[in-house]
Amino acid sequence: MASKAEAKRSYNAKADTPPRGAEAIKGARVGYIPEGFSSGQVVVNKHHGVTEYGYQWTDKRSDTDPKARTLWVRVVCWSKAGKLSQLKNAPFDVGTFSGDTKVATLGGRKVLTMKGDGALGTGLLVGWVERKGTVVTVMASQPVVGDLDKIVAGIRL
């Protein structure tokens, strides 16, 4: 769970330059983060009995640049989460699996995937149920998609 201080940082859109590393998310370890990110930001959101918290790594390019590198790793505490198919109807505020989804294996985990578009940019959104009540999602921009296997394999709660 994110602390009150982290929630306040998220609400105030405070950026970290340089970005935080492997332990940027309280209670989670992101064992592989590709190089080249210049800043990062805590993302915390609570709504309808769901808590979403994570970290977003970015580079200096604009959001509209197709070469922009972003990586967002999120942990969602949702009591109803129990199986992969439920992610299609999960009550996420941003980064929902509302499009054409596919089941794949990445980093040794069975994940739900969806091409990213819209507010999250181009790339790939992946997610899995880590354990009952806990979901992990990863949104990687197009330049980072090739590293998703290593990124997913390195995430530990």
Short mmCIF file of N, CA and C in Angstrom, two decimals:
data_model
loop_
_atom_site.label_atom_id
_atom_site.label_comp_id
_atom_site.label_asym_id
_atom_site.label_seq_id
_atom_site.Cartn_x
_atom_site.Cartn_y
_atom_site.Cartn_z
N MET A 1 0.83 -1.19 0.00
CA MET A 1 0.00 0.00 0.00
C MET A 1 0.86 1.25 0.00
N ALA A 2 0.47 2.22 -0.75
CA ALA A 2 1.21 3.47 -0.81
C ALA A 2 0.97 4.28 0.46
N SER A 3 2.00 4.97 0.91
CA SER A 3 1.88 5.80 2.11
C SER A 3 1.13 7.09 1.78
N LYS A 4 0.73 7.82 2.82
CA LYS A 4 0.06 9.11 2.61
C LYS A 4 0.98 10.09 1.89
N ALA A 5 2.26 10.04 2.24
CA ALA A 5 3.23 10.93 1.58
C ALA A 5 3.32 10.62 0.09
N GLU A 6 3.31 9.33 -0.29
CA GLU A 6 3.37 8.96 -1.70
C GLU A 6 2.09 9.38 -2.41
N ALA A 7 0.95 9.21 -1.75
CA ALA A 7 -0.32 9.65 -2.35
C ALA A 7 -0.30 11.15 -2.60
N LYS A 8 0.26 11.90 -1.67
CA LYS A 8 0.35 13.35 -1.83
C LYS A 8 1.28 13.70 -2.99
N ARG A 9 2.42 12.98 -3.12
CA ARG A 9 3.34 13.22 -4.24
C ARG A 9 2.63 12.97 -5.57
N SER A 10 1.83 11.91 -5.61
CA SER A 10 1.09 11.58 -6.83
C SER A 10 0.07 12.67 -7.16
N TYR A 11 -0.69 13.06 -6.15
CA TYR A 11 -1.72 14.09 -6.35
C TYR A 11 -1.10 15.40 -6.83
N ASN A 12 0.08 15.75 -6.29
CA ASN A 12 0.76 16.99 -6.66
C ASN A 12 1.62 16.84 -7.92
N ALA A 13 1.62 15.65 -8.53
CA ALA A 13 2.39 15.37 -9.76
C ALA A 13 3.87 15.71 -9.59
N LYS A 14 4.44 15.36 -8.45
CA LYS A 14 5.87 15.60 -8.17
C LYS A 14 6.70 14.58 -8.94
N ALA A 15 7.68 15.06 -9.67
CA ALA A 15 8.55 14.18 -10.45
C ALA A 15 9.88 13.96 -9.74
N ASP A 16 10.47 12.81 -9.97
CA ASP A 16 11.79 12.48 -9.45
C ASP A 16 12.78 12.56 -10.60
N THR A 17 13.82 13.39 -10.44
CA THR A 17 14.87 13.47 -11.45
C THR A 17 16.20 13.37 -10.73
N PRO A 18 16.94 12.33 -10.86
CA PRO A 18 16.70 11.15 -11.69
C PRO A 18 15.56 10.29 -11.11
N PRO A 19 15.06 9.36 -11.91
CA PRO A 19 13.97 8.52 -11.43
C PRO A 19 14.44 7.53 -10.37
N ARG A 20 13.49 7.04 -9.59
CA ARG A 20 13.78 6.00 -8.61
C ARG A 20 14.11 4.69 -9.33
N GLY A 21 14.70 3.77 -8.61
CA GLY A 21 15.12 2.52 -9.20
C GLY A 21 14.20 1.36 -8.89
N ALA A 22 14.79 0.20 -8.64
CA ALA A 22 14.08 -1.08 -8.51
C ALA A 22 13.03 -1.09 -7.41
N GLU A 23 13.19 -0.29 -6.38
CA GLU A 23 12.23 -0.28 -5.27
C GLU A 23 11.39 0.99 -5.26
N ALA A 24 11.08 1.51 -6.42
CA ALA A 24 10.28 2.73 -6.55
C ALA A 24 8.86 2.55 -6.03
N ILE A 25 8.37 1.30 -6.08
CA ILE A 25 6.99 1.00 -5.65
C ILE A 25 7.05 0.29 -4.32
N LYS A 26 6.43 0.87 -3.30
CA LYS A 26 6.44 0.25 -1.98
C LYS A 26 5.84 -1.16 -2.04
N GLY A 27 6.57 -2.12 -1.51
CA GLY A 27 6.09 -3.50 -1.49
C GLY A 27 6.33 -4.28 -2.76
N ALA A 28 6.99 -3.65 -3.74
CA ALA A 28 7.28 -4.33 -5.01
C ALA A 28 8.72 -4.03 -5.41
N ARG A 29 9.28 -4.94 -6.15
CA ARG A 29 10.63 -4.74 -6.69
C ARG A 29 10.55 -4.96 -8.20
N VAL A 30 11.04 -3.99 -8.94
CA VAL A 30 11.10 -4.08 -10.39
C VAL A 30 12.56 -4.38 -10.71
N GLY A 31 12.87 -5.65 -10.89
CA GLY A 31 14.24 -6.11 -11.01
C GLY A 31 14.94 -5.71 -12.29
N TYR A 32 14.20 -5.35 -13.32
CA TYR A 32 14.83 -4.92 -14.57
C TYR A 32 14.13 -3.67 -15.08
N ILE A 33 14.88 -2.59 -15.18
CA ILE A 33 14.39 -1.33 -15.74
C ILE A 33 15.36 -0.95 -16.86
N PRO A 34 14.88 -0.86 -18.09
CA PRO A 34 15.78 -0.48 -19.19
C PRO A 34 16.44 0.87 -18.90
N GLU A 35 17.63 1.07 -19.44
CA GLU A 35 18.34 2.34 -19.24
C GLU A 35 17.73 3.44 -20.10
N GLY A 36 18.04 4.69 -19.74
CA GLY A 36 17.65 5.82 -20.56
C GLY A 36 16.50 6.66 -20.04
N PHE A 37 15.96 6.31 -18.88
CA PHE A 37 14.88 7.12 -18.33
C PHE A 37 15.47 8.29 -17.56
N SER A 38 14.89 9.48 -17.72
CA SER A 38 15.44 10.68 -17.08
C SER A 38 14.62 11.16 -15.89
N SER A 39 13.37 10.72 -15.78
CA SER A 39 12.56 11.13 -14.64
C SER A 39 11.51 10.06 -14.35
N GLY A 40 10.84 10.24 -13.23
CA GLY A 40 9.81 9.28 -12.83
C GLY A 40 8.81 9.93 -11.90
N GLN A 41 7.71 9.23 -11.69
CA GLN A 41 6.64 9.78 -10.87
C GLN A 41 5.84 8.67 -10.21
N VAL A 42 5.53 8.86 -8.94
CA VAL A 42 4.65 7.96 -8.21
C VAL A 42 3.23 8.19 -8.72
N VAL A 43 2.47 7.11 -8.89
CA VAL A 43 1.08 7.21 -9.32
C VAL A 43 0.23 6.43 -8.31
N VAL A 44 -0.66 7.14 -7.61
CA VAL A 44 -1.53 6.53 -6.60
C VAL A 44 -2.96 6.96 -6.89
N ASN A 45 -3.88 6.01 -6.82
CA ASN A 45 -5.29 6.32 -7.07
C ASN A 45 -6.15 5.38 -6.23
N LYS A 46 -7.09 5.93 -5.50
CA LYS A 46 -8.04 5.13 -4.72
C LYS A 46 -9.44 5.50 -5.18
N HIS A 47 -10.25 4.46 -5.45
CA HIS A 47 -11.62 4.70 -5.91
C HIS A 47 -12.42 3.41 -5.77
N HIS A 48 -13.66 3.52 -5.41
CA HIS A 48 -14.60 2.40 -5.35
C HIS A 48 -14.03 1.15 -4.67
N GLY A 49 -13.29 1.32 -3.59
CA GLY A 49 -12.73 0.18 -2.87
C GLY A 49 -11.51 -0.44 -3.53
N VAL A 50 -10.95 0.22 -4.53
CA VAL A 50 -9.78 -0.26 -5.24
C VAL A 50 -8.63 0.72 -4.98
N THR A 51 -7.45 0.19 -4.74
CA THR A 51 -6.26 1.02 -4.60
C THR A 51 -5.28 0.65 -5.70
N GLU A 52 -4.86 1.65 -6.46
CA GLU A 52 -3.88 1.46 -7.52
C GLU A 52 -2.65 2.28 -7.16
N TYR A 53 -1.48 1.65 -7.18
CA TYR A 53 -0.27 2.42 -6.93
C TYR A 53 0.86 1.87 -7.79
N GLY A 54 1.71 2.77 -8.21
CA GLY A 54 2.80 2.35 -9.08
C GLY A 54 3.77 3.47 -9.33
N TYR A 55 4.56 3.28 -10.38
CA TYR A 55 5.59 4.26 -10.73
C TYR A 55 5.70 4.31 -12.24
N GLN A 56 5.90 5.53 -12.75
CA GLN A 56 6.01 5.73 -14.19
C GLN A 56 7.37 6.35 -14.50
N TRP A 57 8.17 5.63 -15.28
CA TRP A 57 9.47 6.11 -15.72
C TRP A 57 9.30 6.74 -17.09
N THR A 58 9.96 7.88 -17.35
CA THR A 58 9.85 8.55 -18.65
C THR A 58 11.22 9.10 -19.07
N ASP A 59 11.32 9.48 -20.34
CA ASP A 59 12.52 10.18 -20.80
C ASP A 59 12.14 11.61 -21.12
N LYS A 60 13.08 12.37 -21.65
CA LYS A 60 12.87 13.81 -21.86
C LYS A 60 12.06 14.14 -23.10
N ARG A 61 11.75 13.17 -23.93
CA ARG A 61 11.00 13.45 -25.15
C ARG A 61 9.54 13.75 -24.84
N SER A 62 8.88 14.41 -25.74
CA SER A 62 7.47 14.73 -25.54
C SER A 62 6.62 13.46 -25.66
N ASP A 63 5.42 13.50 -25.08
CA ASP A 63 4.51 12.36 -25.14
C ASP A 63 4.09 12.00 -26.56
N THR A 64 4.18 12.96 -27.46
CA THR A 64 3.75 12.70 -28.83
C THR A 64 4.86 12.15 -29.71
N ASP A 65 6.09 12.15 -29.21
CA ASP A 65 7.22 11.61 -29.97
C ASP A 65 7.13 10.09 -29.98
N PRO A 66 7.08 9.45 -31.16
CA PRO A 66 6.96 7.99 -31.22
C PRO A 66 8.17 7.26 -30.64
N LYS A 67 9.29 7.98 -30.47
CA LYS A 67 10.48 7.37 -29.88
C LYS A 67 10.54 7.57 -28.37
N ALA A 68 9.55 8.25 -27.80
CA ALA A 68 9.53 8.49 -26.36
C ALA A 68 9.47 7.16 -25.63
N ARG A 69 10.24 7.08 -24.55
CA ARG A 69 10.32 5.85 -23.77
C ARG A 69 9.59 6.06 -22.45
N THR A 70 8.57 5.23 -22.20
CA THR A 70 7.87 5.27 -20.92
C THR A 70 7.65 3.84 -20.45
N LEU A 71 7.62 3.70 -19.14
CA LEU A 71 7.34 2.42 -18.51
C LEU A 71 6.54 2.71 -17.26
N TRP A 72 5.38 2.07 -17.14
CA TRP A 72 4.52 2.25 -15.98
C TRP A 72 4.22 0.88 -15.39
N VAL A 73 4.65 0.68 -14.15
CA VAL A 73 4.38 -0.56 -13.44
C VAL A 73 3.41 -0.20 -12.32
N ARG A 74 2.31 -0.96 -12.25
CA ARG A 74 1.25 -0.65 -11.28
C ARG A 74 0.83 -1.91 -10.55
N VAL A 75 0.55 -1.76 -9.26
CA VAL A 75 -0.03 -2.82 -8.43
C VAL A 75 -1.43 -2.36 -8.08
N VAL A 76 -2.40 -3.25 -8.26
CA VAL A 76 -3.80 -2.91 -7.98
C VAL A 76 -4.33 -3.86 -6.92
N CYS A 77 -4.79 -3.30 -5.83
CA CYS A 77 -5.43 -4.08 -4.77
C CYS A 77 -6.93 -4.05 -5.04
N TRP A 78 -7.45 -5.17 -5.53
CA TRP A 78 -8.86 -5.30 -5.91
C TRP A 78 -9.33 -6.65 -5.40
N SER A 79 -10.14 -6.63 -4.39
CA SER A 79 -10.53 -7.86 -3.69
C SER A 79 -11.16 -8.91 -4.59
N LYS A 80 -11.79 -8.53 -5.69
CA LYS A 80 -12.46 -9.48 -6.56
C LYS A 80 -11.52 -10.17 -7.55
N ALA A 81 -10.28 -9.70 -7.64
CA ALA A 81 -9.33 -10.28 -8.61
C ALA A 81 -8.98 -11.71 -8.21
N GLY A 82 -9.13 -12.62 -9.14
CA GLY A 82 -8.81 -14.01 -8.87
C GLY A 82 -8.32 -14.77 -10.09
N LYS A 83 -8.75 -14.30 -11.28
CA LYS A 83 -8.30 -14.98 -12.50
C LYS A 83 -8.11 -13.97 -13.62
N LEU A 84 -7.29 -14.36 -14.57
CA LEU A 84 -6.87 -13.48 -15.65
C LEU A 84 -8.04 -12.87 -16.43
N SER A 85 -9.05 -13.65 -16.70
CA SER A 85 -10.19 -13.18 -17.50
C SER A 85 -10.91 -12.00 -16.84
N GLN A 86 -10.79 -11.85 -15.53
CA GLN A 86 -11.47 -10.75 -14.84
C GLN A 86 -10.86 -9.38 -15.16
N LEU A 87 -9.64 -9.37 -15.67
CA LEU A 87 -8.99 -8.09 -15.95
C LEU A 87 -9.74 -7.29 -17.02
N LYS A 88 -10.48 -7.98 -17.88
CA LYS A 88 -11.26 -7.28 -18.91
C LYS A 88 -12.34 -6.40 -18.30
N ASN A 89 -12.80 -6.75 -17.10
CA ASN A 89 -13.86 -5.98 -16.44
C ASN A 89 -13.37 -5.31 -15.16
N ALA A 90 -12.07 -5.21 -14.99
CA ALA A 90 -11.51 -4.63 -13.77
C ALA A 90 -11.84 -3.13 -13.70
N PRO A 91 -12.09 -2.63 -12.51
CA PRO A 91 -12.47 -1.22 -12.35
C PRO A 91 -11.26 -0.28 -12.27
N PHE A 92 -10.34 -0.38 -13.23
CA PHE A 92 -9.19 0.53 -13.26
C PHE A 92 -9.64 1.87 -13.80
N ASP A 93 -9.06 2.95 -13.30
CA ASP A 93 -9.38 4.28 -13.83
C ASP A 93 -8.70 4.51 -15.17
N VAL A 94 -7.42 4.17 -15.25
CA VAL A 94 -6.62 4.35 -16.47
C VAL A 94 -5.94 3.02 -16.74
N GLY A 95 -5.69 2.72 -17.98
CA GLY A 95 -5.01 1.47 -18.30
C GLY A 95 -5.93 0.27 -18.18
N THR A 96 -7.11 0.40 -18.76
CA THR A 96 -8.09 -0.69 -18.73
C THR A 96 -7.86 -1.63 -19.91
N PHE A 97 -8.25 -2.87 -19.73
CA PHE A 97 -8.16 -3.87 -20.81
C PHE A 97 -9.49 -3.87 -21.55
N SER A 98 -9.76 -2.78 -22.26
CA SER A 98 -11.06 -2.62 -22.90
C SER A 98 -11.04 -2.91 -24.40
N GLY A 99 -9.88 -3.11 -24.95
CA GLY A 99 -9.78 -3.36 -26.39
C GLY A 99 -9.66 -4.84 -26.70
N ASP A 100 -9.00 -5.10 -27.80
CA ASP A 100 -8.76 -6.47 -28.26
C ASP A 100 -7.62 -7.06 -27.42
N THR A 101 -7.95 -7.99 -26.56
CA THR A 101 -6.96 -8.58 -25.65
C THR A 101 -6.55 -9.97 -26.11
N LYS A 102 -5.34 -10.36 -25.69
CA LYS A 102 -4.83 -11.70 -25.99
C LYS A 102 -4.13 -12.23 -24.75
N VAL A 103 -4.13 -13.54 -24.60
CA VAL A 103 -3.39 -14.18 -23.52
C VAL A 103 -2.03 -14.59 -24.07
N ALA A 104 -0.98 -14.32 -23.32
CA ALA A 104 0.38 -14.64 -23.74
C ALA A 104 1.19 -15.06 -22.52
N THR A 105 2.40 -15.49 -22.75
CA THR A 105 3.33 -15.78 -21.66
C THR A 105 4.51 -14.84 -21.80
N LEU A 106 4.75 -14.06 -20.76
CA LEU A 106 5.89 -13.14 -20.72
C LEU A 106 6.58 -13.30 -19.38
N GLY A 107 7.87 -13.37 -19.40
CA GLY A 107 8.62 -13.47 -18.15
C GLY A 107 8.21 -14.65 -17.30
N GLY A 108 7.73 -15.72 -17.95
CA GLY A 108 7.30 -16.90 -17.23
C GLY A 108 5.92 -16.80 -16.61
N ARG A 109 5.21 -15.71 -16.88
CA ARG A 109 3.87 -15.51 -16.33
C ARG A 109 2.84 -15.53 -17.46
N LYS A 110 1.67 -16.06 -17.16
CA LYS A 110 0.55 -15.99 -18.08
C LYS A 110 -0.07 -14.61 -17.89
N VAL A 111 -0.11 -13.83 -18.98
CA VAL A 111 -0.57 -12.44 -18.90
C VAL A 111 -1.64 -12.15 -19.94
N LEU A 112 -2.41 -11.12 -19.67
CA LEU A 112 -3.35 -10.58 -20.64
C LEU A 112 -2.64 -9.40 -21.30
N THR A 113 -2.70 -9.30 -22.63
CA THR A 113 -2.05 -8.21 -23.34
C THR A 113 -3.06 -7.42 -24.17
N MET A 114 -2.72 -6.17 -24.40
CA MET A 114 -3.53 -5.31 -25.25
C MET A 114 -2.64 -4.21 -25.81
N LYS A 115 -2.78 -3.93 -27.08
CA LYS A 115 -2.03 -2.83 -27.67
C LYS A 115 -2.47 -1.53 -27.02
N GLY A 116 -1.50 -0.73 -26.64
CA GLY A 116 -1.79 0.57 -26.03
C GLY A 116 -2.14 1.60 -27.07
N ASP A 117 -3.04 2.47 -26.72
CA ASP A 117 -3.40 3.59 -27.57
C ASP A 117 -3.98 4.67 -26.67
N GLY A 118 -4.36 5.75 -27.24
CA GLY A 118 -5.02 6.80 -26.47
C GLY A 118 -4.11 7.44 -25.44
N ALA A 119 -4.64 7.67 -24.24
CA ALA A 119 -3.94 8.39 -23.18
C ALA A 119 -2.63 7.74 -22.78
N LEU A 120 -2.52 6.43 -22.91
CA LEU A 120 -1.30 5.74 -22.50
C LEU A 120 -0.25 5.69 -23.59
N GLY A 121 -0.58 6.16 -24.77
CA GLY A 121 0.37 6.15 -25.87
C GLY A 121 0.42 4.80 -26.55
N THR A 122 1.31 4.68 -27.54
CA THR A 122 1.45 3.42 -28.24
C THR A 122 2.37 2.50 -27.46
N GLY A 123 2.18 1.23 -27.62
CA GLY A 123 2.99 0.25 -26.91
C GLY A 123 2.16 -0.95 -26.57
N LEU A 124 2.45 -1.56 -25.42
CA LEU A 124 1.74 -2.76 -25.01
C LEU A 124 1.42 -2.69 -23.52
N LEU A 125 0.18 -2.99 -23.18
CA LEU A 125 -0.28 -3.09 -21.80
C LEU A 125 -0.40 -4.57 -21.48
N VAL A 126 0.22 -4.99 -20.39
CA VAL A 126 0.12 -6.38 -19.94
C VAL A 126 -0.32 -6.39 -18.48
N GLY A 127 -0.98 -7.47 -18.08
CA GLY A 127 -1.41 -7.57 -16.70
C GLY A 127 -1.62 -9.02 -16.30
N TRP A 128 -1.53 -9.27 -15.00
CA TRP A 128 -1.76 -10.61 -14.47
C TRP A 128 -2.22 -10.51 -13.03
N VAL A 129 -2.84 -11.60 -12.57
CA VAL A 129 -3.24 -11.69 -11.16
C VAL A 129 -2.07 -12.35 -10.44
N GLU A 130 -1.40 -11.58 -9.61
CA GLU A 130 -0.25 -12.10 -8.87
C GLU A 130 -0.70 -13.09 -7.81
N ARG A 131 -1.77 -12.74 -7.12
CA ARG A 131 -2.42 -13.60 -6.13
C ARG A 131 -3.81 -13.03 -5.92
N LYS A 132 -4.68 -13.80 -5.28
CA LYS A 132 -6.06 -13.34 -5.08
C LYS A 132 -6.07 -11.93 -4.48
N GLY A 133 -6.74 -11.04 -5.14
CA GLY A 133 -6.87 -9.66 -4.67
C GLY A 133 -5.75 -8.73 -5.09
N THR A 134 -4.76 -9.23 -5.84
CA THR A 134 -3.64 -8.38 -6.25
C THR A 134 -3.32 -8.57 -7.73
N VAL A 135 -3.38 -7.47 -8.46
CA VAL A 135 -3.12 -7.46 -9.90
C VAL A 135 -1.88 -6.60 -10.16
N VAL A 136 -1.08 -7.00 -11.13
CA VAL A 136 0.05 -6.19 -11.57
C VAL A 136 -0.16 -5.88 -13.04
N THR A 137 0.05 -4.61 -13.42
CA THR A 137 0.00 -4.24 -14.83
C THR A 137 1.29 -3.52 -15.19
N VAL A 138 1.66 -3.64 -16.45
CA VAL A 138 2.84 -2.97 -16.98
C VAL A 138 2.45 -2.37 -18.32
N MET A 139 2.69 -1.07 -18.47
CA MET A 139 2.48 -0.41 -19.76
C MET A 139 3.84 0.03 -20.26
N ALA A 140 4.25 -0.50 -21.42
CA ALA A 140 5.54 -0.16 -22.01
C ALA A 140 5.30 0.53 -23.35
N SER A 141 5.95 1.68 -23.55
CA SER A 141 5.85 2.36 -24.84
C SER A 141 6.56 1.53 -25.89
N GLN A 142 6.30 1.83 -27.14
CA GLN A 142 6.82 1.03 -28.25
C GLN A 142 8.33 0.78 -28.16
N PRO A 143 9.16 1.79 -27.84
CA PRO A 143 10.60 1.52 -27.78
C PRO A 143 11.03 0.58 -26.65
N VAL A 144 10.15 0.33 -25.68
CA VAL A 144 10.48 -0.52 -24.52
C VAL A 144 9.84 -1.91 -24.63
N VAL A 145 8.92 -2.10 -25.56
CA VAL A 145 8.18 -3.36 -25.69
C VAL A 145 9.13 -4.57 -25.80
N GLY A 146 10.24 -4.42 -26.48
CA GLY A 146 11.18 -5.53 -26.63
C GLY A 146 11.79 -6.00 -25.31
N ASP A 147 11.72 -5.18 -24.28
CA ASP A 147 12.26 -5.52 -22.96
C ASP A 147 11.19 -6.09 -22.02
N LEU A 148 9.95 -6.20 -22.48
CA LEU A 148 8.86 -6.62 -21.58
C LEU A 148 9.09 -7.98 -20.93
N ASP A 149 9.65 -8.92 -21.65
CA ASP A 149 9.89 -10.25 -21.08
C ASP A 149 10.77 -10.14 -19.83
N LYS A 150 11.86 -9.38 -19.92
CA LYS A 150 12.77 -9.18 -18.78
C LYS A 150 12.11 -8.38 -17.67
N ILE A 151 11.34 -7.35 -18.05
CA ILE A 151 10.67 -6.51 -17.05
C ILE A 151 9.69 -7.33 -16.25
N VAL A 152 8.81 -8.05 -16.93
CA VAL A 152 7.79 -8.87 -16.25
C VAL A 152 8.46 -9.94 -15.38
N ALA A 153 9.49 -10.58 -15.88
CA ALA A 153 10.19 -11.63 -15.11
C ALA A 153 10.81 -11.07 -13.84
N GLY A 154 11.20 -9.80 -13.86
CA GLY A 154 11.88 -9.21 -12.71
C GLY A 154 11.00 -8.61 -11.65
N ILE A 155 9.68 -8.61 -11.84
CA ILE A 155 8.78 -7.99 -10.86
C ILE A 155 8.47 -8.98 -9.74
N ARG A 156 8.68 -8.54 -8.51
CA ARG A 156 8.41 -9.35 -7.31
C ARG A 156 7.66 -8.51 -6.30
N LEU A 157 6.59 -9.08 -5.77
CA LEU A 157 5.85 -8.40 -4.69
C LEU A 157 6.23 -9.00 -3.36
#
